[in-house]
PDB file of C-alpha atoms and ligand atoms in Angstrom:
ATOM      1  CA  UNK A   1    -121.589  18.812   3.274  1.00 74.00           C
ATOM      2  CA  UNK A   2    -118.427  18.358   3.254  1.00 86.00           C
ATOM      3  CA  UNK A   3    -116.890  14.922   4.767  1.00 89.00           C
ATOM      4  CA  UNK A   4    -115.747  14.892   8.015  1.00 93.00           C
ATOM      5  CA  UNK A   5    -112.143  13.667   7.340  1.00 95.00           C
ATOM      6  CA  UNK A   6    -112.018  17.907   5.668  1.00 96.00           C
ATOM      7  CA  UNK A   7    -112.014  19.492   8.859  1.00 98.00           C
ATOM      8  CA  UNK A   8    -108.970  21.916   9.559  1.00 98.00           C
ATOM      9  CA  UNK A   9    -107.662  23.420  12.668  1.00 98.00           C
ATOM     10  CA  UNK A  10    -104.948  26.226  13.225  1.00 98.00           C
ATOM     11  CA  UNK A  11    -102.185  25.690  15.932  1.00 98.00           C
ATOM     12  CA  UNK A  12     -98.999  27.654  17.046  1.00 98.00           C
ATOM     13  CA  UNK A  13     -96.325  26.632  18.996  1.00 98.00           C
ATOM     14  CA  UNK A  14     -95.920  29.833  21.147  1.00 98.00           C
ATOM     15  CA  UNK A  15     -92.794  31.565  22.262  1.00 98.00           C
ATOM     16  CA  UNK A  16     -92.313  29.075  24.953  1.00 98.00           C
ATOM     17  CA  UNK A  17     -92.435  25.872  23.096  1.00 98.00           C
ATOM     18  CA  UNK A  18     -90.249  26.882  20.851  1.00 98.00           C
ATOM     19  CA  UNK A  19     -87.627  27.707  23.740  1.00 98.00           C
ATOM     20  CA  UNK A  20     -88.757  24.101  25.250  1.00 98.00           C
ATOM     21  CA  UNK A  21     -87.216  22.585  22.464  1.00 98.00           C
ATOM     22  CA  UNK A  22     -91.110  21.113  21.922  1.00 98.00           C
ATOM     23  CA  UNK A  23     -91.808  21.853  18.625  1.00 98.00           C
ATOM     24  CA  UNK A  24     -91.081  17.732  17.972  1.00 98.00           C
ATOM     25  CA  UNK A  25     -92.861  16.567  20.727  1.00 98.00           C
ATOM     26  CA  UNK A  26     -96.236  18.788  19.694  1.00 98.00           C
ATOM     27  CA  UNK A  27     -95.888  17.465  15.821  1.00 98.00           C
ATOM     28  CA  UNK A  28     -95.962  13.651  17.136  1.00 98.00           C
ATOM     29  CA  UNK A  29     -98.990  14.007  18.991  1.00 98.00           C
ATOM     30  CA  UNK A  30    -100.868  15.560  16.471  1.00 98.00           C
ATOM     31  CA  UNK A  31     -99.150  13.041  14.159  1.00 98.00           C
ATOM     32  CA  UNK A  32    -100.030   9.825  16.309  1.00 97.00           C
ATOM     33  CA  UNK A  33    -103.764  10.536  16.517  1.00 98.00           C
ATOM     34  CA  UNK A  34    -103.697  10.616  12.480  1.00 98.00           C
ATOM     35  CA  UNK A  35    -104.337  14.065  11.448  1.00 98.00           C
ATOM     36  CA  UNK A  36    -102.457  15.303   8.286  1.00 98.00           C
ATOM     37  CA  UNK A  37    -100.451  18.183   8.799  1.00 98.00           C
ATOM     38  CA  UNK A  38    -101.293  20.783   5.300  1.00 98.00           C
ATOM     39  CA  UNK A  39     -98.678  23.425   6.143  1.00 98.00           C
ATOM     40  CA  UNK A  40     -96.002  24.443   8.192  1.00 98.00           C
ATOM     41  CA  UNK A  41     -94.122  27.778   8.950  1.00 98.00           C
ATOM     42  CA  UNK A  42     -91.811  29.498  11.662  1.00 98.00           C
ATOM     43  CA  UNK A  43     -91.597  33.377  11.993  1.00 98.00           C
ATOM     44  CA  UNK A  44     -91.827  35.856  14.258  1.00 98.00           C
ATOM     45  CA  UNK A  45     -95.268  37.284  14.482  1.00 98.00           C
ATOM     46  CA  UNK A  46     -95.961  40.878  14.771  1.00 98.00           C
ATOM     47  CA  UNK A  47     -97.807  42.566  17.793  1.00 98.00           C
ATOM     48  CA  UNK A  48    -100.642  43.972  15.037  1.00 98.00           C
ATOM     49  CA  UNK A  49    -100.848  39.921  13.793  1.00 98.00           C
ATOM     50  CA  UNK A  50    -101.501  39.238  17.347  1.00 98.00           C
ATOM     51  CA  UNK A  51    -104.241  41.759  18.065  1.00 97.00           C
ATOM     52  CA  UNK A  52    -105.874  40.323  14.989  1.00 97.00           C
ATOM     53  CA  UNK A  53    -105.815  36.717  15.554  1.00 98.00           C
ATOM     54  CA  UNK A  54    -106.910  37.458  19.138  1.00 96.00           C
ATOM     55  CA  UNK A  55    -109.935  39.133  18.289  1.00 95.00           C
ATOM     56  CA  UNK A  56    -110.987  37.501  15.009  1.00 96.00           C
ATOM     57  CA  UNK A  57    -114.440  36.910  16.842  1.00 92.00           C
ATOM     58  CA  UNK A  58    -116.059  39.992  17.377  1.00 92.00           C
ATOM     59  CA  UNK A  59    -117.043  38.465  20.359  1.00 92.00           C
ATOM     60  CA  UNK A  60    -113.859  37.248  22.305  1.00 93.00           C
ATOM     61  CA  UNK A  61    -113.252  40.458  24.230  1.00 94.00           C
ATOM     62  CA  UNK A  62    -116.703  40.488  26.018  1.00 96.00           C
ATOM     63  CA  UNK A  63    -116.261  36.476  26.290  1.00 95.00           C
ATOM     64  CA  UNK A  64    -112.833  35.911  27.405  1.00 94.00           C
ATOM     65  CA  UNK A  65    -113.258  39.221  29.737  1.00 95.00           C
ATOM     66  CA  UNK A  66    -116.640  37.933  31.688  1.00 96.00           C
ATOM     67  CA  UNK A  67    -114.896  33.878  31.994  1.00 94.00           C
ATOM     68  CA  UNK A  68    -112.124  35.328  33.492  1.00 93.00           C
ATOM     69  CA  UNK A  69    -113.922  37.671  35.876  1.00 95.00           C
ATOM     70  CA  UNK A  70    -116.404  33.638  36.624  1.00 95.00           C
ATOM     71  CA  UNK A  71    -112.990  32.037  37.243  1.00 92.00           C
ATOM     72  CA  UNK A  72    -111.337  34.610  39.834  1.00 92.00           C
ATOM     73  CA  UNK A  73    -115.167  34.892  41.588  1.00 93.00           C
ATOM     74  CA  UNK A  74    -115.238  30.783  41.111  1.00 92.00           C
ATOM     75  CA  UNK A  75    -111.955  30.648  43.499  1.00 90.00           C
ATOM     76  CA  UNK A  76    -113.350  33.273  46.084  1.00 92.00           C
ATOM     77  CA  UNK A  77    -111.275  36.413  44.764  1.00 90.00           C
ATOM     78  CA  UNK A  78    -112.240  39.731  43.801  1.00 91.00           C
ATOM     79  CA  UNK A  79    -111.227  40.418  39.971  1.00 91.00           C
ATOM     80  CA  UNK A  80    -109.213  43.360  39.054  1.00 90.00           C
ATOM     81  CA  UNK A  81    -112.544  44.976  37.379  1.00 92.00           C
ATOM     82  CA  UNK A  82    -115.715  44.236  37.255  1.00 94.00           C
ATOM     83  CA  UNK A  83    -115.580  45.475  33.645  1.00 95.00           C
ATOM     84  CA  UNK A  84    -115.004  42.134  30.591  1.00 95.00           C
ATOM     85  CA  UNK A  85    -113.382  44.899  28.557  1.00 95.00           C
ATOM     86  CA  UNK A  86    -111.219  46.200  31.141  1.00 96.00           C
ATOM     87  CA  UNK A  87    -109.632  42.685  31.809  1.00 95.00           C
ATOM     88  CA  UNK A  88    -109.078  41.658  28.203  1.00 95.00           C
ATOM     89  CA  UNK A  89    -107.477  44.646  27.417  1.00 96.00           C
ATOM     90  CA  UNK A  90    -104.712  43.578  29.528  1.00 95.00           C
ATOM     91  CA  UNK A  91    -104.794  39.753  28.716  1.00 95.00           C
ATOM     92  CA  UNK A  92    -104.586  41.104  25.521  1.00 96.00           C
ATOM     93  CA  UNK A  93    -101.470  43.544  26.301  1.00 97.00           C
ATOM     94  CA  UNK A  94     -99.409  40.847  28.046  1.00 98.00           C
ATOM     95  CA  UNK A  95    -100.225  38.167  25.009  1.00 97.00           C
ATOM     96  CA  UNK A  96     -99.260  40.646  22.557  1.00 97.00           C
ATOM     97  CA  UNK A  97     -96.033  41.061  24.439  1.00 98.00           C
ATOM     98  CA  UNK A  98     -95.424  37.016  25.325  1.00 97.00           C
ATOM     99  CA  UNK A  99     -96.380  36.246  21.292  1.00 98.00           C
ATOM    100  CA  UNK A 100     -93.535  38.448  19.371  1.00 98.00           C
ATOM    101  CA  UNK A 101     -91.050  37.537  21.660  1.00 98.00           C
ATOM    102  CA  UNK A 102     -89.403  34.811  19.195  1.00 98.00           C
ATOM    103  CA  UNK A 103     -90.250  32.871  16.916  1.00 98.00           C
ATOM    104  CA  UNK A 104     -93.358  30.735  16.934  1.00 98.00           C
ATOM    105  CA  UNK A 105     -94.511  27.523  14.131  1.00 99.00           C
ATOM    106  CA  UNK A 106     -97.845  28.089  12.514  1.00 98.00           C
ATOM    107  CA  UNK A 107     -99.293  25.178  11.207  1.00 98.00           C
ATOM    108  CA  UNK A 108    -102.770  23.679   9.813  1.00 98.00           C
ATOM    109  CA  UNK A 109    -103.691  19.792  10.603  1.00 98.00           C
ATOM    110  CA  UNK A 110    -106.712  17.849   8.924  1.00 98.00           C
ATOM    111  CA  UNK A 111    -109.072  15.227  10.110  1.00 98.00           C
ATOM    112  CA  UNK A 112    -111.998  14.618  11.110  1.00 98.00           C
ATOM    113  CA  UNK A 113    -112.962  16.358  14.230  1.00 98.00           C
ATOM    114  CA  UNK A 114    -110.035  17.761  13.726  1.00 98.00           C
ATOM    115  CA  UNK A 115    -110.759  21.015  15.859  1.00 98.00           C
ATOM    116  CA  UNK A 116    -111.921  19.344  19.136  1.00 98.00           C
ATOM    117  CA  UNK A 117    -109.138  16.170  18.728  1.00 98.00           C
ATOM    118  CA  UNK A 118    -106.316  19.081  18.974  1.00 98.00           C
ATOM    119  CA  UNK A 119    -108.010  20.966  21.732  1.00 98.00           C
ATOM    120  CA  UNK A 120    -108.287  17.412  23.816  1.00 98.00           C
ATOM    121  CA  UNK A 121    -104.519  16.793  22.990  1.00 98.00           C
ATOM    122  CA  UNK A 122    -103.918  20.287  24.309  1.00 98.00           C
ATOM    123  CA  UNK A 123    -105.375  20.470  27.139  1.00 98.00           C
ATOM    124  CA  UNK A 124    -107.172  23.098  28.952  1.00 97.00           C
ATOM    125  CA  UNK A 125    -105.510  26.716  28.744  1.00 97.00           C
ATOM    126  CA  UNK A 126    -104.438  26.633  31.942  1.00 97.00           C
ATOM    127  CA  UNK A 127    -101.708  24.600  31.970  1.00 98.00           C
ATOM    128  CA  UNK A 128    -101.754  23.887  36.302  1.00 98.00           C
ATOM    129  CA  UNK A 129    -105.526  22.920  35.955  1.00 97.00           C
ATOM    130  CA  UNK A 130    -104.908  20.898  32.585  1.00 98.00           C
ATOM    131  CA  UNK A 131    -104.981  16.993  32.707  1.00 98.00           C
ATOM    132  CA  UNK A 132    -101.790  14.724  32.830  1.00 98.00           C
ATOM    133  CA  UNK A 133    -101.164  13.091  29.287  1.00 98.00           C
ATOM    134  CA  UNK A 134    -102.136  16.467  27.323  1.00 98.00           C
ATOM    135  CA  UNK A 135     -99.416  18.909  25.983  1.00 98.00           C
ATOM    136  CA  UNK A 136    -100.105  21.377  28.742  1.00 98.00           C
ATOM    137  CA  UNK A 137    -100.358  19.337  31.478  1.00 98.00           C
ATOM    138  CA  UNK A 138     -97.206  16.747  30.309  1.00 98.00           C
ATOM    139  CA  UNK A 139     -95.050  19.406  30.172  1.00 98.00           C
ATOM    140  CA  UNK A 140     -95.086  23.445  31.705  1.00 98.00           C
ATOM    141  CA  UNK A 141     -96.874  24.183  35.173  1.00 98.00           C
ATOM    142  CA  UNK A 142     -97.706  28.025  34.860  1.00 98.00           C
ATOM    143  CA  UNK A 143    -101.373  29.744  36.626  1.00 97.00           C
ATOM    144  CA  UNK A 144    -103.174  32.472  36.243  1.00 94.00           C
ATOM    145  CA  UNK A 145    -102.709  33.284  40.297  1.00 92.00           C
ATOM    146  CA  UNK A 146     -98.667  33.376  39.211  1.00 96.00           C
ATOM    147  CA  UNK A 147     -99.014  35.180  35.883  1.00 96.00           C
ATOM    148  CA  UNK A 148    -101.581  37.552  37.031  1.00 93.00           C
ATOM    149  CA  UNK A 149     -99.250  38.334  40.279  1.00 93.00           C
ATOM    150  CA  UNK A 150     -96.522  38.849  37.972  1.00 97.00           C
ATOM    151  CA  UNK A 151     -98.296  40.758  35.289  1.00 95.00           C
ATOM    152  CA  UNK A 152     -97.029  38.592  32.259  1.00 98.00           C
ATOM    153  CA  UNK A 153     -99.286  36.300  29.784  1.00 98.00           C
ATOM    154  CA  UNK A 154     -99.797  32.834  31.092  1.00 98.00           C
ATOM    155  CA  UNK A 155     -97.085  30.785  29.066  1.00 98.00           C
ATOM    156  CA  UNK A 156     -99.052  27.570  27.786  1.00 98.00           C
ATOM    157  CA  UNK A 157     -96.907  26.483  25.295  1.00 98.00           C
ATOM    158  CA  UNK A 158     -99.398  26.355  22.532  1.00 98.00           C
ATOM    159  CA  UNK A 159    -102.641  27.858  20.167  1.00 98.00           C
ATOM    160  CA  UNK A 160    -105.259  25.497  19.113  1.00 98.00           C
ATOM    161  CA  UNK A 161    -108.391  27.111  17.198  1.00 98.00           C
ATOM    162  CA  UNK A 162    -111.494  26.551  19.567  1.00 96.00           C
ATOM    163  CA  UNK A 163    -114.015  25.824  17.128  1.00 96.00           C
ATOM    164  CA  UNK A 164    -114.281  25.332  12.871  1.00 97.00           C
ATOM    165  CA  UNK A 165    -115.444  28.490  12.383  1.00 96.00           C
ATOM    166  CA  UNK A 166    -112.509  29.933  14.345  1.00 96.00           C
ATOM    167  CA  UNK A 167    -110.233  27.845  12.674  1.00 98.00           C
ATOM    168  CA  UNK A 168    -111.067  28.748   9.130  1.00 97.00           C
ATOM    169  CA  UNK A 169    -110.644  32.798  10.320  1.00 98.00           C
ATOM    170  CA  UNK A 170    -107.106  31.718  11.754  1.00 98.00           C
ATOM    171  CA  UNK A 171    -106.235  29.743   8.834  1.00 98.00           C
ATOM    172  CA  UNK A 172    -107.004  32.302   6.506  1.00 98.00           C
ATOM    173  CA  UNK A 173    -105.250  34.688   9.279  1.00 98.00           C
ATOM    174  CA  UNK A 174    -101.886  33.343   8.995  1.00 98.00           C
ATOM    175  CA  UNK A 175    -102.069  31.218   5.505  1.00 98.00           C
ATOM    176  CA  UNK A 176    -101.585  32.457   2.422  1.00 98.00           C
ATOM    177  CA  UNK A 177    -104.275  29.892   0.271  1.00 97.00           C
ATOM    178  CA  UNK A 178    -101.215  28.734  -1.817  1.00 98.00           C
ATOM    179  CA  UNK A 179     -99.048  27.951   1.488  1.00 98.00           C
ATOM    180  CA  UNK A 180    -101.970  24.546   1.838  1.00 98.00           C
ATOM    181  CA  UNK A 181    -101.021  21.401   0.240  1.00 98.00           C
ATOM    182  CA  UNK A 182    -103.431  19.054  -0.385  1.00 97.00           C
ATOM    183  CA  UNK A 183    -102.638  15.542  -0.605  1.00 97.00           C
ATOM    184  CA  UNK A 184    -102.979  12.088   0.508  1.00 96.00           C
ATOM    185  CA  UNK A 185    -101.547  10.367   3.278  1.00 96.00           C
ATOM    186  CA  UNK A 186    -101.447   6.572   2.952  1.00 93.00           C
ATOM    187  CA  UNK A 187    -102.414   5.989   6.527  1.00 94.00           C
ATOM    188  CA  UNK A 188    -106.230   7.630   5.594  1.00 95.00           C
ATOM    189  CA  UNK A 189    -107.387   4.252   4.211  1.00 94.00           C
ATOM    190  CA  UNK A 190    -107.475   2.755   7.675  1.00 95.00           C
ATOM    191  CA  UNK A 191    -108.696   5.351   9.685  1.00 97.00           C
ATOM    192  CA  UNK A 192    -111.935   6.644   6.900  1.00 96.00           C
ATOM    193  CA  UNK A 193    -112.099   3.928   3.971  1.00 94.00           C
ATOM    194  CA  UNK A 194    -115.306   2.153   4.548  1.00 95.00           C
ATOM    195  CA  UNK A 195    -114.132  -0.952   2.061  1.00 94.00           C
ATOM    196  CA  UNK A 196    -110.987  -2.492   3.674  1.00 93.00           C
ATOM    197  CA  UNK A 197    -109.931  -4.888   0.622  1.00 91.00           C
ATOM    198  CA  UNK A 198    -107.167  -5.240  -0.238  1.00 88.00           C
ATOM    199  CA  UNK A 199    -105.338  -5.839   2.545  1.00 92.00           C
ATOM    200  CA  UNK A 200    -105.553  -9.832   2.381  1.00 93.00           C
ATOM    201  CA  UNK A 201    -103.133 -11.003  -0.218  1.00 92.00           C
TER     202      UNK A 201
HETATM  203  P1  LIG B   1    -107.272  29.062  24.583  1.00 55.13           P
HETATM  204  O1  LIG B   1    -108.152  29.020  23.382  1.00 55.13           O
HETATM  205  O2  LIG B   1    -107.193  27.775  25.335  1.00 55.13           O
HETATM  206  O3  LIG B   1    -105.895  29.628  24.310  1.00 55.13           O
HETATM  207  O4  LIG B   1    -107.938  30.098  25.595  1.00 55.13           O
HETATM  208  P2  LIG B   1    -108.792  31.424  25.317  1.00 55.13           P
HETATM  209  O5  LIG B   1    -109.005  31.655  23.855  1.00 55.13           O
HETATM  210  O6  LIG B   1    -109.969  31.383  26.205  1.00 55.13           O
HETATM  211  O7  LIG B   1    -107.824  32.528  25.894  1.00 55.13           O
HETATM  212  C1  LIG B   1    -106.772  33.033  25.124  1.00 55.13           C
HETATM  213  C2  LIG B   1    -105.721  33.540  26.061  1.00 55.13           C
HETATM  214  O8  LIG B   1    -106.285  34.491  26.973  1.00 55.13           O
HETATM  215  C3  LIG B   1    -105.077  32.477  26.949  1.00 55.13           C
HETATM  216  O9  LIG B   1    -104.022  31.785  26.313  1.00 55.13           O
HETATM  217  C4  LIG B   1    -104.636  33.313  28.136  1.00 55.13           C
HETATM  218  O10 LIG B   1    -103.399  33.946  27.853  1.00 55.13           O
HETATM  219  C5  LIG B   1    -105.696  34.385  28.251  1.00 55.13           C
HETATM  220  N1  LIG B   1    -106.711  34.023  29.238  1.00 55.13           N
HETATM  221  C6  LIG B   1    -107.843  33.325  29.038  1.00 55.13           C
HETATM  222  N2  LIG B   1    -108.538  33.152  30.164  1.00 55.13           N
HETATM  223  C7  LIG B   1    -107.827  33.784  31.142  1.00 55.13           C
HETATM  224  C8  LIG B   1    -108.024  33.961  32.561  1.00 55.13           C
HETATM  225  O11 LIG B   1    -108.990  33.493  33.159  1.00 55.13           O
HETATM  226  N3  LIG B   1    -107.062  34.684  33.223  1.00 55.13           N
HETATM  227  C9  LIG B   1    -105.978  35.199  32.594  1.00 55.13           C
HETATM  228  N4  LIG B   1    -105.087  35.869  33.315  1.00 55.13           N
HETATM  229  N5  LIG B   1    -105.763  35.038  31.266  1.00 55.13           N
HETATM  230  C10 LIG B   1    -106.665  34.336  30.549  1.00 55.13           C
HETATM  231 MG1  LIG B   2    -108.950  30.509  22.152  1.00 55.13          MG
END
């Protein structure tokens, strides 16, 4: 098996962090935990990309269809079908339109636990339910009630892969194999080496 400091995870700064003038700010946090950034790219993705990435897992439609129909039933409101299929098709509409509308930065960090250190730094996808001191909660304030009334994605600044497997499907999504570096940071040593001397002159 491979150690845990090999993890990878996929993130994007969306549309809107880009606009935020955030694309610094996101970099630093992944930076200051200690994962090792392995490539980096801005472009403007196409609405086919999109589609893809979206439904990688086979799964997601059914999944991200029947949570969302829980979360409007969890808050007492009747969803706008009863049918998972019928709702992502629309999430998927509006993030196909929110995603190519400029340019976004595609990028693969390393570490361990990698996956689920990113997705705590994020925060939760809904940025007005996501805790203070994460990306989406420090800085945007969008809902689902306001970007479901106004028919438009929810704008949450940022993609984080939600589990390895997912990752690896994004990475090799959106990364050539050639476009990954592999190298060492310096900073490794103290956060995996299990012999620390050396350090004492
Ligand atoms: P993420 O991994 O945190 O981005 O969240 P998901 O993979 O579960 O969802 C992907 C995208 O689907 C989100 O960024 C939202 O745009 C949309 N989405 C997910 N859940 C809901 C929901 O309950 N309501 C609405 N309106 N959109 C949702
Ligand atoms: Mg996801």
């Amino acid at each position: 098996m491979a150690h845990h400091k090999e993890e990878r995870t996929y993130v994007m700064v969306k549309p809107d962090g880009v606009q935020r003038s955030l694309i610094g700010e996101i970099i630093k946090r992944f930076e200051q935990v200690g994962l090792k950034l392995v490539a980096l790219k801005m472009f403007v993705p196409t609405a086919e990309m999109i589609e893809q990435h979206y439904t990688l897992d086979p799964e997601w439609r059914r999944v991200t269809g029947e949570k969302t129909i829980k979360g409007y039933k969890d808050k007492g409101l009747t969803p706008p079908s009863e049918d998972p299929l019928e709702i992502t098709a629309k999430i998927l509409a509006n993030l196909k339109k929110y995603m190519v509308s400029g340019p976004v930065v595609a990028m693969v960090w390393k570490g361990a636990h990698a996956v689920k250190i990113i997705r705590k730094v994020v925060g939760g996808t809904e940025p007005l339910t996501s805790d203070m001191g994460t990306i989406r909660g420090d800085f945007v304030l969008d809902s689902y009630q306001m970007s479901d009334t106004d028919g438009r994605a929810v704008r949450n600044l940022v993609h984080a892969s939600g589990s390895p497997a997912e990752a690896e499907m994004e990475i090799s999504h959106w990364f050539k194999k050639e476009e990954l570096i592999d190298y060492r940071l310096v900073s490794e040593q103290i956060l995996y080496d299990v012999n620390l001397d050396g350090i004492l002159e």
